[in-house]
Amino acid sequence: MSVSFALARSAGRRVLWFLFVGSLIVFMIGPIVWLGLRAFSGLWLYPQLLPKQWTVNGWRQVFNDPNLSHSMKLSFEFAPVVTVASAAICLPAAYAFSRYKFPGRRFLLISLFAVNAFPKIGLYISMAGVFYSLNLMATFLGVVIVQLIGTIVFMTWIPAAAFSAIPRSLEEAARDVGAGPLRVFFRVTFPLAAPAIFVAMILSFLASFDEAQGTFLVGVPKYITMPTEMYTLVLNYPEQVAAVFALLLAVPSVLLMALVRKHVMGGKLAEGFQLR
Amino acid sequence: MRRRELREGAQGLLMVLPPVAVIAVFIGFPVVAAIAYTLGRAGGPNSVVASLGQRQFIVQHGVTLDAYRDVLGNKTIHRDLWATVWVTVLATLVVVVVSWAIALYLRLADTRLARIVSGLSVVPLFIPVVIASYAMLVFYSSDGFMRSVAYHLGWHSFPTLGFTLWCVFLAEVWVNIPFGVLMMSSGLNGVPNNLIEAARDSGASMPRVVRSILLPMNVIPTVIVATFTAIYVLGSFTVPYLTGPTAPNLLGPSMSNFFSAFNQPQQAEVLAIVVFVLALGIGAVYVWANVRTGKRSAVAP
Amino acid sequence: MSTERRLDGAQQRAEAPASPAPERTDVGLQIEHVSKDLGGRTIVDDMQLEVKAGELTCLLGPSGCGKTTTLRMIGGFLIPDRGRVLIGGNDVTKMSPDKRPTAMVFQNYALWPHMTVFKNVAFGLRLRKLPRQEVSDRVAQVLELVGLTHHVHSYPARISGGEQQRVALARALVLEPKVLLLDEPLSNLDAKLRVRVREDIREIQQRIGITTVFVTHDQDEALSISDRIAVMSGGNVEQYADARSLYREPETTFVASFVGAMNSYEATVVPGGLELPGKLVVPCDDLSATGDGTFEAGVRPEDVHVSLNGDGAPADVVREVPRGHYKEIVLNAGPNEVRAFVSADLPPAEHVRISFTRALLYRDGVLQRSSAPVSV
Ligand SMILES: Nc1ncnc2c1ncn2[C@@H]1O[C@H](COP(=O)(O)OP(=O)(O)OP(=O)(O)O)[C@@H](O)[C@H]1O
Ligand SMILES: [Mg+2]
């Protein structure tokens, strides 16, 4: 049920309202649609609203360029590895944050946030020193680590909020009928928290998939992923090829996000950001 | 009983150790090293970077603020700093206002149009930032959509926004709107209908309900959106790098310039610390707001 | 379960009209031919109801019969599709809730969690731009009226359910509405508190003489505090009467079965009594109607007279349930089950004789009356 009330009664306000909604729609999806058109455009001169010629040359060029397709392959290798690694180290922590009392709990939860506030570029510059001394430069592991640290905050916060939202009585009831702690976790707690964990994992996948600067700094010249390649493309290739590549890069994101759309819209993401 | 608590505490600490350790080693330690470096200490983890950098201010004992003096006395940096502050403030304001408007619209008039609007407003969540920046650039460029449409509407001198701070601002708003809408919607959906109805019943008009009920009950999400957006914009690199002008631009790209173009890593780190301090100040608001309301809503024992 | 107690309460009220407020004849609230469709279904269907000024009317009915919907139309949260709502003779059908002289107490109180008790109550007064002093005076007054003098500056989350309930009531009363609306205001309280608070509500209502509509699905609650009760079913009022007539003369079989316990049988009228299935003739002193053909006969358990010997129809005792100062016995009279409330002193027995002191006859679900009024 909703509390519906007329938002705009007078005609003048209604016109203003529709102008606002209309420009919002153009603002939000105009750039994406425009980019999509670019990817198929042959000749397109200002100020035409549609291209004069349509073509798939850009697509051919992208798929035939070994550099570009290699970077796609790399991107699809790193993202799953980073996601699994991140889940493996963060999920137990998320559970502990929501269920156990221990000294420094609040402090650690908040400091996760604090490290997020340090600008990435500055971080990568000074991280380089650590990576050199640990021989992580231009290694697979190095790239995984640099992508991983960007996923830790939400991989901890979102599932922690989900665990906290599960009433303890549900777990206690299962203990009561004789289930051991592990069984309780896997049969009761985990299934209930699964949607939020899923959201966190997809966000982590995408964060790794989209990470560019850190990967560039650590991975170059061996590991050039799609978004890193994108920087070069934007500057050096014809606009149309960049548009094609951009669309390709967006495909997995769109598909994966569509999977968890319901949970994200339902507040699973939002809940993770309230400290408790 | 006591022993069990101890054991639980130990177990909890053990479980949070892995991510905390990763963060400590790969973020905490570098951040501390970076701070030391900006204060003139070039030893230890800073030695590699320091051996390559130029125009460094190094001391063997104690600390020096010369690097800060150098950076903060630089006129170009002043302009970058102002650009950063302005874009951050503006983008944060617009994100908060627009996501409030969309979430409120969805909350009060649950119509199909409202759902379409809110659905479209989370689209950027699906789009990698690199692409978002690129799409924004193309959209507002000299032969982009905005100028083409303006031309057809008879406005032939519509400004080219691509590669200006306006484009940076628009792109930052675009990228941050989904988070704003999700947070605000979640917060507003948490306000039960009958609280709104009770206020109507007491004689409150709809705008008054928004001001007296929805606004105060949605403070936390609003603070979260404002702080996270501000921190994101402050430290952002991709968006201003791809869509912004050469100078003045936000501090993210100038950090990168100092590092790679001018080969002045110490100056780059000073900028990073400046942004970090600003971000921490904003983050403190977030923590404070959470703690404050946490106290009030606590149920009686 | 406690029909007798209920009955006692009802009788007391009928004997001594409790309202100390001067009897006013002007109407408080009128609902005229109101209908409302929701989700493609007609939820309230051509409903009519008139509540006198100062009267407390209960809307009583099973879950989903449209009580809340009706109340929300009175409060202005829903606009009727057809028909009119009048308060004090003025048409308010399309008026928004903030303009209406009504005040609602919500089921889960709907207290604003970010405002203290004081601020919750003062909110409506502040909207009216009253001077600060007057606001705090009136808030203090109304809080005293509902019996809540401490916790004034606590947040709602920190006070008990019963106290929250009082704050909600105070918040509604402080605006001095013409009509007070309560939607199952007691359902979140424990049994004991529920009885106490409902008596308090009734007392306050009578003291200030406010026209009140009280929604409940608890017949006990309805019978014990209302001046009149509107029994609803399927979006319509089945019967609108005071507690006593509702109990003694339910107009329809629905009301008869919904309010209190009722034995019901297919019966024909024969000289001296009723013939039930199995050719069993039970003597009956008082029939609501006479005539040929079958009726649906309703007999309240306390209208079943049970004796160990003497005349009457034979019946076997199946079960006895002690109820304190009386007992309920379940009997088989031929193929018919009969429930009776009898004195706790009646000695246990296997075979007894029964007769009815009073039976109501229904046809097509509607009470049939002979021309002479039923003697009670
Ligand atoms: N907005 C709506 N859309 C569709 N159906 C609705 C809506 N609101 C109520 N209904 C339906 O209308 C019917 C009556 O609802 P109402 O809330 O008035 O019942 P009620 O008598 O108050 O019941 P209860 O005792 O359970 O509170 C229910 O079947 C309900 O499902
Ligand atoms: Mg109801």
CSV table of C-alpha atoms in Angstrom, one decimal, chain A residues 71-211:
chain,number,residue,atom,x,y,z
A,71,SER,CA,43.0,-7.8,-22.3
A,72,MET,CA,39.5,-9.1,-22.3
A,73,LYS,CA,40.7,-12.6,-21.5
A,74,LEU,CA,42.8,-11.2,-18.7
A,75,SER,CA,39.9,-9.3,-17.2
A,76,PHE,CA,37.9,-12.4,-17.1
A,77,GLU,CA,40.7,-14.2,-15.3
A,78,PHE,CA,41.3,-11.7,-12.6
A,79,ALA,CA,37.8,-10.8,-11.6
A,80,PRO,CA,36.7,-14.3,-10.5
A,81,VAL,CA,40.0,-14.9,-8.6
A,82,VAL,CA,39.7,-11.6,-6.8
A,83,THR,CA,36.0,-12.3,-5.9
A,84,VAL,CA,36.7,-15.7,-4.4
A,85,ALA,CA,39.7,-14.5,-2.5
A,86,SER,CA,37.9,-11.5,-1.2
A,87,ALA,CA,34.9,-13.7,-0.1
A,88,ALA,CA,37.2,-16.2,1.6
A,89,ILE,CA,38.9,-13.7,3.8
A,90,CYS,CA,36.0,-11.2,4.3
A,91,LEU,CA,33.0,-13.4,5.0
A,92,PRO,CA,34.3,-14.9,8.3
A,93,ALA,CA,35.2,-11.4,9.3
A,94,ALA,CA,31.7,-10.2,8.4
A,95,TYR,CA,30.2,-13.0,10.5
A,96,ALA,CA,32.4,-12.1,13.5
A,97,PHE,CA,31.6,-8.4,13.2
A,98,SER,CA,27.9,-9.1,13.5
A,99,ARG,CA,27.9,-12.0,16.0
A,100,TYR,CA,30.9,-11.8,18.3
A,101,LYS,CA,31.8,-9.2,20.9
A,102,PHE,CA,35.5,-8.5,20.9
A,103,PRO,CA,37.7,-5.6,21.9
A,104,GLY,CA,38.1,-3.0,19.1
A,105,ARG,CA,35.1,-4.3,17.1
A,106,ARG,CA,33.7,-0.8,16.4
A,107,PHE,CA,37.1,0.6,15.8
A,108,LEU,CA,38.1,-2.0,13.2
A,109,LEU,CA,34.7,-1.7,11.4
A,110,ILE,CA,35.2,2.0,11.2
A,111,SER,CA,38.8,1.8,10.2
A,112,LEU,CA,37.9,-0.3,7.2
A,113,PHE,CA,36.0,2.8,6.2
A,114,ALA,CA,38.9,5.1,7.0
A,115,VAL,CA,41.3,3.3,4.7
A,116,ASN,CA,38.7,3.8,1.9
A,117,ALA,CA,39.0,7.5,2.4
A,118,PHE,CA,42.7,7.6,1.3
A,119,PRO,CA,42.8,8.6,-2.4
A,120,LYS,CA,43.7,5.7,-4.5
A,121,ILE,CA,46.4,7.3,-6.6
A,122,GLY,CA,48.4,8.4,-3.6
A,123,LEU,CA,47.9,4.9,-2.1
A,124,TYR,CA,49.2,3.2,-5.2
A,125,ILE,CA,52.3,5.4,-5.4
A,126,SER,CA,53.4,4.6,-1.9
A,127,MET,CA,52.2,1.0,-2.2
A,128,ALA,CA,54.7,0.6,-5.0
A,129,GLY,CA,57.4,0.6,-2.4
A,130,VAL,CA,55.9,-2.3,-0.6
A,131,PHE,CA,55.2,-4.2,-3.8
A,132,TYR,CA,58.8,-3.8,-4.9
A,133,SER,CA,60.2,-5.1,-1.7
A,134,LEU,CA,57.8,-8.1,-1.7
A,135,ASN,CA,58.6,-8.8,-5.4
A,136,LEU,CA,55.0,-8.4,-6.3
A,137,MET,CA,55.5,-5.9,-9.2
A,138,ALA,CA,54.2,-7.3,-12.6
A,139,THR,CA,53.0,-10.5,-11.0
A,140,PHE,CA,49.6,-12.1,-11.1
A,141,LEU,CA,49.4,-12.1,-7.3
A,142,GLY,CA,50.3,-8.4,-7.2
A,143,VAL,CA,47.4,-7.5,-9.5
A,144,VAL,CA,45.1,-9.7,-7.5
A,145,ILE,CA,46.1,-7.9,-4.3
A,146,VAL,CA,45.8,-4.5,-5.7
A,147,GLN,CA,42.3,-5.3,-6.9
A,148,LEU,CA,41.4,-7.1,-3.8
A,149,ILE,CA,41.9,-4.2,-1.4
A,150,GLY,CA,39.3,-2.2,-3.2
A,151,THR,CA,36.6,-4.9,-2.5
A,152,ILE,CA,37.2,-5.5,1.2
A,153,VAL,CA,35.0,-2.7,2.6
A,154,PHE,CA,31.8,-3.8,1.0
A,155,MET,CA,32.6,-7.5,1.1
A,156,THR,CA,32.7,-7.0,4.9
A,157,TRP,CA,30.0,-4.4,5.5
A,158,ILE,CA,27.1,-5.7,3.3
A,159,PRO,CA,27.2,-9.4,4.6
A,160,ALA,CA,27.8,-8.2,8.1
A,161,ALA,CA,24.6,-6.2,8.0
A,162,ALA,CA,22.8,-9.2,6.5
A,163,PHE,CA,24.1,-11.5,9.3
A,164,SER,CA,23.0,-8.9,11.9
A,165,ALA,CA,19.5,-8.9,10.4
A,166,ILE,CA,19.0,-12.6,11.1
A,167,PRO,CA,17.4,-13.0,14.5
A,168,ARG,CA,19.7,-15.0,16.8
A,169,SER,CA,16.7,-17.0,17.9
A,170,LEU,CA,16.6,-18.7,14.5
A,171,GLU,CA,20.2,-20.0,15.0
A,172,GLU,CA,19.4,-20.9,18.6
A,173,ALA,CA,16.4,-22.8,17.6
A,174,ALA,CA,18.5,-24.9,15.2
A,175,ARG,CA,21.1,-25.4,18.0
A,176,ASP,CA,18.2,-26.5,20.2
A,177,VAL,CA,17.2,-29.3,17.9
A,178,GLY,CA,20.7,-30.6,17.9
A,179,ALA,CA,22.5,-29.0,15.0
A,180,GLY,CA,26.2,-28.3,15.5
A,181,PRO,CA,27.6,-24.7,14.9
A,182,LEU,CA,28.8,-25.4,11.4
A,183,ARG,CA,25.6,-27.1,10.4
A,184,VAL,CA,23.6,-24.2,11.8
A,185,PHE,CA,25.7,-21.8,9.8
A,186,PHE,CA,25.4,-23.6,6.5
A,187,ARG,CA,21.7,-24.6,6.9
A,188,VAL,CA,20.3,-21.6,8.6
A,189,THR,CA,22.5,-18.5,8.6
A,190,PHE,CA,24.1,-18.7,5.2
A,191,PRO,CA,20.9,-19.3,3.2
A,192,LEU,CA,19.2,-16.3,4.9
A,193,ALA,CA,22.2,-14.1,4.3
A,194,ALA,CA,22.8,-15.4,0.8
A,195,PRO,CA,21.2,-12.6,-1.2
A,196,ALA,CA,23.3,-10.0,0.5
A,197,ILE,CA,26.5,-12.1,0.1
A,198,PHE,CA,25.6,-12.5,-3.6
A,199,VAL,CA,25.2,-8.8,-4.0
A,200,ALA,CA,28.6,-8.2,-2.3
A,201,MET,CA,30.3,-10.8,-4.5
A,202,ILE,CA,28.9,-9.3,-7.7
A,203,LEU,CA,29.9,-5.8,-6.6
A,204,SER,CA,33.4,-7.2,-5.9
A,205,PHE,CA,33.5,-8.9,-9.3
A,206,LEU,CA,32.7,-5.6,-10.9
A,207,ALA,CA,35.0,-3.6,-8.8
A,208,SER,CA,37.9,-5.9,-9.9
A,209,PHE,CA,36.6,-5.9,-13.4
A,210,ASP,CA,36.6,-2.1,-13.5
A,211,GLU,CA,39.8,-1.4,-11.6
